[in-house]
Backbone as a ProteinNet text record, in pm:
[ID]
protein_1_A
[PRIMARY]
QQATFGHDPQLAKANNRRIYEGSSMLLNLLDPTQDPLAFVELCFLAHDATCVLNRPVDALWYAKQARFIAETLDWRNYSEHRQTFLDHRINAIRSEAVSYHNLKLFKQAYGRCEEIEALLAERDFRPRHEFWTPHLCRDQIKALAGKPRFAISEAEGLAVQANKVYEKEVYAEEDGRLQMFLLLVSLARAYIQYGGRRNWRKAEQVLRTELDGMGKIAKL
[TERTIARY]
79.5	4.8	82.8	193.4	279.3	348.5	402.8	459.3	341.5	223.1	134.8	42.4	40.6	-37.7	55.2	181.4	271.7	244.6	263.3	265.5	438.9	501.8	660.1	699.8	744.5	777.8	922.3	995.6	1097.7	1136.6	1006.4	989.1	919.6	810.8	723.4	847.9	947.4	1021.6	1111.4	1147.4	1216.5	1144.2	1036.8	925.5	925.3	877.1	893.7	1001.3	1125.7	1233.4	1257.8	1192.7	1194	1121.3	984.2	903	960	1035	1096.6	1207.9	1320.1	1405	1320.3	1227.3	1178.2	1118.8	1030.1	931.6	1046.9	1147	1232.4	1299.1	1354	1439.6	1344.6	1223.7	1111.9	1087.5	1074.6	1056.4	1166.9	1302	1399.6	1380.8	1330.9	1314.5	1200.3	1077.8	965.5	931.2	885.2	873.4	724.1	706.2	576.5	481.6	527.3	439	392.1	449.7	410.7	277.6	331.4	230.1	222.4	136.1	120.6	64.4	-52.4	-79.6	0.1	65.5	152.7	255.9	294	431.1	368	255.9	194.1	172.3	95.2	83.1	220.7	344.3	461.1	535.7	509.4	517.2	443.8	312.3	247.5	302.7	357.7	426.8	550.7	614.4	746.8	739.7	632.7	582.5	560.1	462.3	448.5	549.8	605.6	721.6	844.7	838	964.8	896.7	775.8	691.6	737.9	684.5	721.3	875.2	971	1092.5	1152.9	1071.4	1110.9	1229	1160.1	1241.4	1151.9	1090.6	983.6	1010.7	1156	1181.9	1160.1	1226.7	1220.3	1083.9	969.7	822.9	781.8	818.1	762.4	811.5	919.9	970.6	897.8	855.4	766.3	606.4	556.7	439.8	429.2	559.8	531	547.8	661.5	636.3	517.5	410.7	320.1	197.6	205.8	120.3	124.2	266	317.9	233.3	241	215.8	42.3	5.8	-143	-213.2	-125.6	-210	-181.2	-55.6	-22.4	-104	-160.3	-229.3	-382.7	-440.9	-576.2	-672.4	-731.3	-817.6	-895.8	-966.2	-1042.5	-963.2	-846	-743.9	-736.2	-778.2	-771.2	-954.1	-1035.7	-1166.7	-1191.4	-1155.1	-1172.4	-1115.7	-1024.8	-981.6	-991.2	-1118.5	-1174.8	-1158.7	-1229.2	-1227.5	-1100.9	-1026.9	-882.2	-809	-823	-704.2	-775.4	-889.1	-941.1	-878.8	-901	-850.5	-706.8	-626.1	-512.6	-464.1	-545.3	-514.9	-518.6	-660.9	-662.2	-567.9	-540.6	-436.1	-302.9	-256.8	-100.4	-107.4	-226.5	-219.7	-201.5	-302.3	-299.1	-132.9	-81.5	44.5	135	102.8	191.6	152.6	29.6	-4.4	52.5	58.7	103.3	270.5	324.8	469.2	508.9	455.7	484.3	446.3	322.4	290.8	406.2	460.1	592.5	692.3	706.7	826.3	782.1	676.5	649	598.7	556.6	553.4	398.9	301.1	193.5	90	147	65.3	63.9	163.8	177.6	96.5	83	-13.8	-146.5	-197.7	-338.1	-362.7	-269.6	-262.9	-307.4	-224.3	-280.7	-420.7	-432.6	-633.1	-710	-657.9	-770.7	-748.9	-650.2	-646.5	-748.4	-751.6	-831.6	-950.8	-1000.6	-1128.7	-1183.4	-1106	-1144.1	-1179.9	-1095.5	-1083.4	-1224.8	-1255.4	-1347.6	-1505.2	-1470.4	-1604.5	-1652	-1512.5	-1535.6	-1657.6	-1709.9	-1755.6	-1740.3	-1626.3	-1561.7	-1542.1	-1503.4	-1440.8	-1584.5	-1715.8	-1810.4	-1837.4	-1873.3	-1915.7	-1824.2	-1690.7	-1593.9	-1608.5	-1670.1	-1696	-1685	-1793.2	-1811.9	-1719.9	-1655.8	-1560.7	-1438.6	-1374.7	-1264.7	-1267.4	-1412.4	-1425	-1366	-1398.9	-1344	-1180	-1129.5	-989.2	-922.5	-1011.9	-970.2	-974.7	-1075.7	-1105.5	-996.8	-963.6	-845.6	-714	-704.1	-566.5	-573	-704.3	-701.4	-711.1	-756.9	-744.4	-612.8	-521.4	-390.9	-311	-323.9	-245.2	-274.1	-428.7	-444.9	-393.9	-388.7	-329.7	-159.6	-109.9	18.3	67.6	-34.7	-21.2	2.4	75.6	84.1	-71.7	-119.4	-275.3	-385.3	-489.5	-595.4	-719.3	-857	-955.6	-1015.8	-1020.2	-1066.1	-1205.7	-1277	-1415	-1437	-1295.3	-1296.7	-1268.8	-1176.3	-1141	-1260	-1321.3	-1476	-1581.9	-1592.9	-1660.4	-1633.2	-1482.2	-1436.6	-1485.8	-1460.9	-1526	-1633.5	-1741.3	-1883.4	-1905.7	-1839.2	-1867.3	-1830.6	-1676.4	-1665.3	-1783	-1827.9	-1923.3	-2042.9	-2081.8	-2218	-2193.7	-2086.1	-2029.6	-2036	-1985.3	-1982.3	-2111.4	-2221.7	-2353.1	-2420.7	-2368.7	-2439	-2411.7	-2287.3	-2259.1	-2194.9	-2101.4	-2041.4	-1927.4	-1855.9	-1772.2	-1822	-1752.1	-1808.8	-1770.6	-1867.6	-1861	-1728.2	-1645.8	-1500	-1437.1	-1435.5	-1347.1	-1407.1	-1527.9	-1577.1	-1565.9	-1562.3	-1539	-1374.9	-1294.7	-1141.7	-1110.1	-1209.3	-1168.9	-1192.6	-1307.3	-1350.6	-1274.3	-1242.7	-1142	-1006.4	-955.3	-814.7	-873.7	-984.5	-1034.5	-1022.6	-1088.7	-1131	-984.3	-891.4	-777.6	-695.6	-697.1	-657.8	-729.3	-848.8	-924.7	-885	-846.9	-828.3	-684.3	-593.1	-449.2	-478	-558.4	-599.7	-674	-739.9	-784.2	-647.3	-578.6	-464.4	-350.7	-330	-253.2	-298.7	-430.2	-520.2	-498.2	-509.2	-467.1	-601.2	-570.7	-692.4	-754.6	-788	-868.2	-1007.9	-1079.3	-1207.1	-1163.5	-1064	-1017.6	-970.8	-886.1	-829	-932.7	-1023.3	-1128.2	-1203.9	-1229.4	-1281.9	-1189.7	-1060.4	-995	-975.5	-1007.1	-1001.4	-1135.7	-1259.3	-1359.2	-1354.3	-1298.2	-1309.1	-1212.6	-1097.6	-1002.2	-1058.7	-1121	-1189.5	-1319.2	-1395.4	-1506.7	-1420.3	-1340.7	-1287.5	-1188.4	-1119.2	-1049.6	-1165.6	-1272.3	-1375	-1429.1	-1418	-1481.5	-1373.1	-1268.7	-1163.5	-1195.2	-1230.8	-1272.1	-1368.1	-1466.1	-1561.6	-1486.2	-1371.3	-1298.6	-1225.8	-1179.9	-1101	-1183.1	-1293.3	-1401.9	-1454.8	-1451.1	-1511	-1442.2
-120.5	8.5	101.6	121	231.1	260.6	156.3	161.5	205.5	176.7	216.9	324.6	355.1	496.6	606.7	561.1	675.4	812.8	917.2	1054.2	1097.2	1059.7	1071.6	983.5	1007.7	939.1	846	906.6	862	738	761.4	664.1	540.4	575.5	479.5	390.8	424.8	384.7	298.4	332.1	247.5	134.8	156.7	57.9	-52.8	-13.6	-102.3	-208.7	-111.8	-190	-297.8	-271.2	-360.9	-468.9	-445	-554.2	-661.2	-586.3	-663.9	-756.8	-704.3	-766.8	-886.4	-835.1	-956.5	-1044.3	-1039.4	-1122.3	-1242.4	-1154.4	-1232.7	-1332.9	-1286.5	-1393	-1495.9	-1485.9	-1587.8	-1676.9	-1643.5	-1710.6	-1815.7	-1790.8	-1871.6	-2006.7	-1931.6	-2023.7	-2134.7	-2107.4	-2143.5	-2233.3	-2356.3	-2481	-2455.2	-2434.8	-2392.7	-2515.8	-2616.4	-2752.7	-2760.8	-2702.4	-2706.5	-2599.8	-2484.2	-2389.9	-2287	-2335.3	-2274.6	-2154.5	-2120.3	-1977.8	-1871.1	-1916.3	-1826.3	-1787.8	-1887.1	-1864.7	-1773.7	-1786	-1713.3	-1548.1	-1536.1	-1414.5	-1362.9	-1416.8	-1358	-1299.7	-1390.3	-1351.7	-1205.4	-1209	-1089.4	-932.8	-985.9	-875.1	-804.5	-924.1	-908.1	-840.8	-874.7	-786.8	-668.8	-622.7	-516.8	-419.5	-468.2	-374.7	-353.2	-456.8	-420.8	-342.7	-330.3	-246.7	-101.4	-96.9	48.6	94.5	5.3	31.3	35.1	26.5	29.2	-89.9	-203.7	-323.2	-403.1	-388.6	-468.9	-591.7	-608.7	-795	-855.5	-817.8	-878	-913.6	-787	-810.6	-921.3	-915.1	-1019.1	-1165.6	-1183	-1321.2	-1340.4	-1252.3	-1291.4	-1322.2	-1234.3	-1270.8	-1407.3	-1474.9	-1604.9	-1693.6	-1691.2	-1783.6	-1822.8	-1710.2	-1698	-1786.6	-1738.9	-1796.5	-1959.1	-1998.4	-2126.9	-2203.5	-2151.5	-2252	-2250.2	-2108.4	-2112.4	-2205.4	-2219.4	-2308.8	-2451.5	-2468.2	-2623.9	-2712.7	-2632.5	-2671.4	-2686	-2773.4	-2792.7	-2743.1	-2627	-2572.5	-2672.8	-2766.5	-2841.6	-2915.5	-2927.5	-2962.7	-2858.6	-2751.2	-2663.7	-2589.9	-2685.9	-2629.5	-2495.2	-2502.5	-2418.8	-2286.4	-2265.8	-2139.2	-2125	-2167.9	-2192.5	-2031.9	-1918	-1820	-1751.4	-1773.8	-1692.9	-1763.2	-1926.9	-1970.2	-1924.2	-1908.4	-1868.1	-1719.2	-1650.3	-1508.3	-1477.3	-1585.8	-1598.3	-1628.8	-1710.2	-1754.5	-1628.2	-1534.1	-1418	-1335.8	-1309	-1194.6	-1227.3	-1369	-1405	-1320.1	-1376.5	-1326	-1196.6	-1105.8	-975.7	-915.8	-971.5	-929.1	-929.3	-1052.5	-1056.3	-920.5	-905.2	-794.7	-648.8	-638.1	-520.2	-516.1	-611.7	-632.2	-620.9	-651.1	-628.5	-514.8	-433.7	-304.4	-198.9	-229	-147.3	-176.6	-272.6	-317.9	-235	-192.2	-128.2	-253.7	-372.2	-495.7	-485.8	-375.7	-392.2	-466.7	-539.2	-661.9	-798	-793.9	-915.3	-877.3	-746.1	-693.1	-741.7	-702.5	-693.3	-866.2	-932.5	-1075.4	-1125.5	-1109	-1149.6	-1114.4	-965.1	-939.2	-1053	-1105.9	-1205.1	-1325.5	-1315.6	-1470.3	-1484	-1358.3	-1344.8	-1335.2	-1263.8	-1254.6	-1398.1	-1460.3	-1618.8	-1710.3	-1672.5	-1739.4	-1741.5	-1572	-1540.6	-1590.1	-1657.3	-1690.4	-1860.1	-1915.7	-2054.1	-2059.5	-2181.9	-2187.8	-2162.2	-2211.5	-2184.7	-2043.9	-1978	-1841.8	-1738.6	-1785.8	-1689.8	-1608.6	-1657.4	-1598.4	-1463.5	-1472.7	-1342.3	-1266.7	-1293.5	-1202.2	-1053.8	-1003.6	-881	-816.6	-893.6	-820.6	-800	-890.7	-856.6	-783.2	-754.2	-685.4	-553.6	-483.8	-324.6	-350.9	-401.1	-407.2	-450.5	-562	-592.2	-500.3	-438.1	-321.9	-216.3	-167.2	-72.2	-126.4	-250.1	-306.4	-286.7	-333.1	-336.4	-202.6	-96.8	25.5	96.2	50.2	103.8	29.6	-103.7	-168.4	-130.5	-104.5	-24.2	87.7	175.7	316.2	285.9	193.3	183.1	142.2	71.6	22.9	120.3	123.2	212.1	270.7	184.5	199.3	107.6	196.1	121.3	199.8	139.7	197.7	267.2	396.5	458.7	413.6	370.8	334.6	210.1	132.5	-4.4	27	137.8	199.2	266.1	334.6	388.8	268.9	187.5	52.3	-24.3	-23.9	-91.1	18.8	110.5	221.8	210.2	183.9	179.9	39.3	-65.7	-177.8	-180.2	-112	-106.3	-31.5	72.9	165	84.8	-8.6	-90.1	-159.1	-213.5	-291.5	-192.7	-93.8	0	19.3	47.6	98.7	-10.2	-130.9	-240.4	-264	-169.2	-153.4	-294.1	-338.4	-487.3	-421.7	-305.8	-249.3	-194.7	-177	-85.3	59.9	172	314.8	379.5	373.9	439.1	350.3	216.9	147.3	153.3	173.9	184.8	306.1	420.7	549.1	576.8	509.1	513.7	417.7	317.9	224.5	316.3	366.1	437.2	542.5	639.6	758.4	686	583.5	525.4	480.8	444.2	374	511.5	607.7	728.5	804.2	795.8	854.1	782.2	669.7	565.2	623.7	606.6	664.5	787.9	880.2	1009.6	1002.3	924.1	898.2	821.3	731.7	671.9	800	899.7	1001.6	1080.6	1116.1	1215.6	1116.1	999.6	916.6	886.8	869.8	882.6	1000.2	1108.6	1239.7	1293.6	1417.4	1487.4	1586.3	1688	1806.2	1748.2	1650.9	1605	1518.2	1431.1	1359	1419.2	1519.6	1604.4	1683.4	1715.6	1773.8	1684.7	1565.6	1474.6	1420.6	1422.9	1382.3	1502	1621.7	1725.9	1741.6	1695.7	1678.3	1592	1482.3	1364.6	1380.6	1457.7	1475.6	1589.7	1696.3	1798.6	1747.3	1662	1596.6	1514	1459	1348.7	1439.4	1570.7	1680.7	1727.5	1742.6	1819	1738.1	1599.6	1489.5	1486.5	1500.4	1438	1485	1592.4	1633.9	1527.8	1478.4	1371.5	1237.1	1210.6	1098.3	1061.3	1205.2	1225.5	1240.6	1277.9	1263.8	1110.6	1009.7	897.7	797.6
18.4	21.2	20.4	70.9	68.8	-66.6	-131.9	-280.8	-345.2	-356.7	-459.6	-443.6	-302.1	-287.8	-211.4	-198.5	-92.9	-195.2	-123	-195.2	-217.5	-153.9	-202.6	-310.1	-409.3	-514.4	-489.7	-413.6	-364.4	-271.8	-183.3	-92.8	-151	-245	-345.6	-394	-464.7	-556.4	-458.1	-345.9	-224.4	-213.6	-150	-133.9	-255.2	-378.7	-472.5	-484	-466	-449.1	-352	-265.6	-156.3	-166.9	-249.1	-281.8	-407.1	-483.1	-573.3	-521.3	-420.5	-371.3	-278.9	-186.4	-108.7	-210.4	-284	-343.6	-456.7	-504.1	-583.2	-517.7	-389.4	-298.1	-258.7	-213.1	-180.4	-279.7	-401.1	-537.6	-552.9	-533.3	-521.3	-411.8	-305.7	-202.5	-198.6	-258.4	-272.6	-373.7	-343.4	-436	-496.6	-593.8	-667.4	-650.9	-648.7	-621.1	-477.8	-379.5	-250.2	-217.2	-270.5	-250.9	-392.1	-464.9	-593.8	-618.6	-550.8	-523.5	-478.5	-347	-312.3	-415.1	-468.4	-578.1	-672.7	-745.4	-824.4	-778.3	-662.7	-583.8	-591.6	-551	-530.2	-676.7	-771.4	-913.4	-958.6	-935.8	-936	-895.4	-731.4	-661.2	-740.1	-797	-868.4	-976.6	-1060.2	-1179.9	-1172.6	-1076.4	-1058.5	-1022.7	-922.7	-880.1	-990.7	-1103.2	-1197.4	-1280.2	-1327.4	-1416.5	-1370.4	-1241.2	-1158.9	-1203.6	-1181.1	-1172	-1317.6	-1420.6	-1551.9	-1585.7	-1551.4	-1590.1	-1662.6	-1766.5	-1854.9	-1885.3	-1931.4	-1950.5	-1821.9	-1696.8	-1569.7	-1572	-1594.9	-1532.9	-1648.7	-1726.2	-1838.4	-1821.9	-1736.7	-1708	-1592.2	-1475.2	-1386.1	-1412.7	-1530.7	-1588.1	-1640.6	-1693.1	-1799.8	-1676.9	-1553.5	-1464.3	-1382.1	-1368.3	-1317.9	-1398.8	-1513.4	-1635.2	-1630.9	-1661.8	-1618.8	-1536.5	-1419.9	-1303.9	-1263.4	-1336.1	-1296.4	-1425.4	-1527.4	-1628.6	-1637.6	-1562.5	-1546.9	-1432.1	-1338.4	-1240.6	-1282.7	-1214.9	-1225.3	-1103.7	-1150.3	-1021.8	-964.1	-1011	-936.9	-808.4	-820.1	-707.7	-582.8	-628.8	-536.3	-496.2	-516.7	-509.7	-403.7	-273.9	-213.6	-229.2	-325.9	-396.4	-533.3	-567.3	-698.8	-784.6	-721	-774.7	-787.2	-706.4	-702.3	-797.7	-815	-901.7	-1051.5	-1070.6	-1223	-1227.2	-1138.7	-1139.2	-1185.1	-1113.2	-1142.3	-1283	-1349.8	-1482.8	-1578.2	-1548	-1623.7	-1603.2	-1479.1	-1403.8	-1493.6	-1505.2	-1551.3	-1686.2	-1749.6	-1901.7	-1928.1	-1840.9	-1835.8	-1799.4	-1717.3	-1693.8	-1804.4	-1858.9	-2001.2	-2092.8	-2102.3	-2178.8	-2147.6	-2003.6	-1969.8	-1984.8	-1976.5	-2012.1	-2141.5	-2217.8	-2366.2	-2405.2	-2347.5	-2360.1	-2344.1	-2222.5	-2196.2	-2269.9	-2326.6	-2405.4	-2562.8	-2583.4	-2723	-2807.3	-2751.1	-2837.6	-2833.8	-2911.6	-2910	-2970.8	-3059.7	-3144.3	-3047.7	-2971.6	-2863.3	-2772.3	-2709.2	-2590.2	-2640.4	-2751.8	-2809.6	-2808	-2854.9	-2884.3	-2726.2	-2643.5	-2528.7	-2445	-2469.3	-2470.4	-2533.5	-2645.4	-2719.2	-2661.8	-2600.4	-2530.3	-2396.4	-2341.3	-2203.8	-2278.6	-2380.1	-2424	-2438	-2503.3	-2542	-2420.1	-2320.1	-2183.4	-2116.3	-2128.9	-2027.3	-2106.7	-2241	-2292.9	-2252.5	-2196.5	-2145.3	-2022.4	-2023.1	-1904.8	-1770.1	-1737.9	-1589.2	-1549.9	-1666.8	-1636.8	-1663	-1718.4	-1765	-1630.9	-1505.9	-1386.6	-1360.3	-1407.2	-1388	-1513	-1595	-1702.7	-1719.8	-1625.5	-1599.6	-1533.7	-1417.4	-1364.4	-1424.7	-1513.4	-1585.2	-1700.6	-1774.7	-1904.6	-1882.7	-1793.5	-1783.2	-1801.2	-1740.1	-1711.4	-1852	-1919.7	-2045.4	-2160.8	-2131.5	-2246.8	-2259.9	-2111.1	-2118.9	-2154.8	-2130	-2197.1	-2352.1	-2401.4	-2553.3	-2593.1	-2553.8	-2612.1	-2579.6	-2477.7	-2477.6	-2589.7	-2615.1	-2727.1	-2837.2	-2871.3	-3015.2	-3017.8	-2933.1	-2934.6	-2978.3	-2952.5	-2975	-3104.8	-3178.2	-3330.6	-3410.5	-3548.1	-3645.9	-3685.5	-3712.4	-3760.4	-3700.3	-3663.7	-3589.2	-3619.7	-3570.5	-3586.1	-3461.7	-3482.9	-3355.3	-3310.8	-3387.4	-3376.8	-3271.8	-3289.1	-3216.8	-3056.7	-3072.5	-2909.8	-2855.6	-2921.6	-2861.6	-2840.9	-2917.5	-2884.3	-2748.5	-2710.7	-2615.8	-2491.8	-2503.8	-2371.6	-2384.8	-2463.6	-2431.5	-2378.1	-2421.9	-2368.6	-2219.6	-2159.2	-2031.4	-1954.7	-1989.4	-1915.1	-1891.1	-1985.6	-1961.1	-1839.1	-1807.5	-1676.1	-1551.3	-1577.6	-1466.5	-1418.4	-1536.2	-1487	-1446.4	-1450.7	-1344.4	-1195.6	-1168.1	-1037	-992	-1083.8	-1021.3	-942.5	-962.8	-854.7	-746.7	-637.4	-534.5	-588.4	-559.9	-632.5	-664.6	-557.7	-580.8	-695	-663.8	-755.7	-891	-919.7	-1049.4	-1129	-1027.4	-1079.8	-1139.4	-1029	-1075.2	-1201.2	-1211.8	-1319.5	-1425.6	-1411.1	-1550.2	-1593.8	-1499.7	-1502.7	-1596.1	-1562	-1623.5	-1779	-1769.1	-1910.6	-2000.2	-1941.2	-2045	-2080.9	-1992.6	-2004.7	-2120.8	-2124.5	-2223.3	-2344.6	-2346.1	-2495.6	-2526.9	-2440.3	-2476.5	-2541.2	-2487.1	-2549.8	-2687.2	-2721.3	-2839.1	-2934.8	-2916.5	-2985.9	-3028	-2937.1	-2963.1	-3076.4	-3021.4	-3122.2	-3270.5	-3276.3	-3417.6	-3501.5	-3398.1	-3477	-3558.8	-3577.6	-3674.4	-3555.8	-3622.3	-3514.1	-3448.5	-3533.4	-3466.6	-3343.8	-3367	-3256.5	-3143.2	-3152.6	-3035.1	-2976	-3047.1	-2978.3	-2880	-2931.7	-2863.6	-2708.7	-2730.2	-2640	-2516.2	-2571.8	-2484.3	-2423.6	-2479.2	-2393	-2293.7	-2341.9	-2235	-2098.8	-2156.8	-2033.5	-1940.2	-2014.3	-1932.4	-1835.5	-1885.9	-1811.8	-1701.5	-1716.7	-1614.7	-1531.6	-1555.2	-1458.5	-1376.8	-1459	-1373.7	-1231.7	-1277.5	-1174.2	-1087.2	-1112.8	-996.7	-862.9	-834	-701.5	-637.8	-722	-679.7	-655.5	-729.5	-707.1	-558.6	-561.6	-432.2	-305.2	-294.4	-178.1	-170.4	-254.7	-237.7	-116.5
[MASK]
++++++++++++++++++++++++++++++++++++++++++++++++++++++++++++++++++++++++++++++++++++++++++++++++++++++++++++++++++++++++++++++++++++++++++++++++++++++++++++++++++++++++++++++++++++++++++++++++++++++++++++++++++++++++++++

């Protein structure tokens, strides 16, 4: 929490370095066959910390370790942690997408998003579809905006799709408002990247609306 929400950038960076050093050390000591869920969660911690520390290659390595363990094991052997296990499967692929995005490998990042989309259509994962859809839509918009050519209408459609989930109040109010804020910022960047006066005006409108609403977010 101090690393993620700390107000002092230098202290936050130092805390992320501690997270990285601690989690990487524990990963070398922990046998994934003995406690696979703990191993995967440590991989996520190391991945997030290395992303913040601008070490995308290391982040991708931890994401791939998490995915290998999550996909190798059968969740039916961990029925008491069923939802956690299924979420880890999704989050491991999403971590790969984030790492590829940070490496500016946008085609690969978008490909991981498509894998998540296919997985969420499967019966076991369908109950988690609405929870993950907004996160997936934001990742897809960010990956699209990195490509040399993309359809801005696809990015807009993804934003509409995510907003439909938010309107169902799948998240707590503060979480939903923050998630929508992050998604619309990504959409604004896509408008700017696509170019043209019309899209620049759209970006300005989105950002202005969100900036005006930041006071509300802070009070939640």
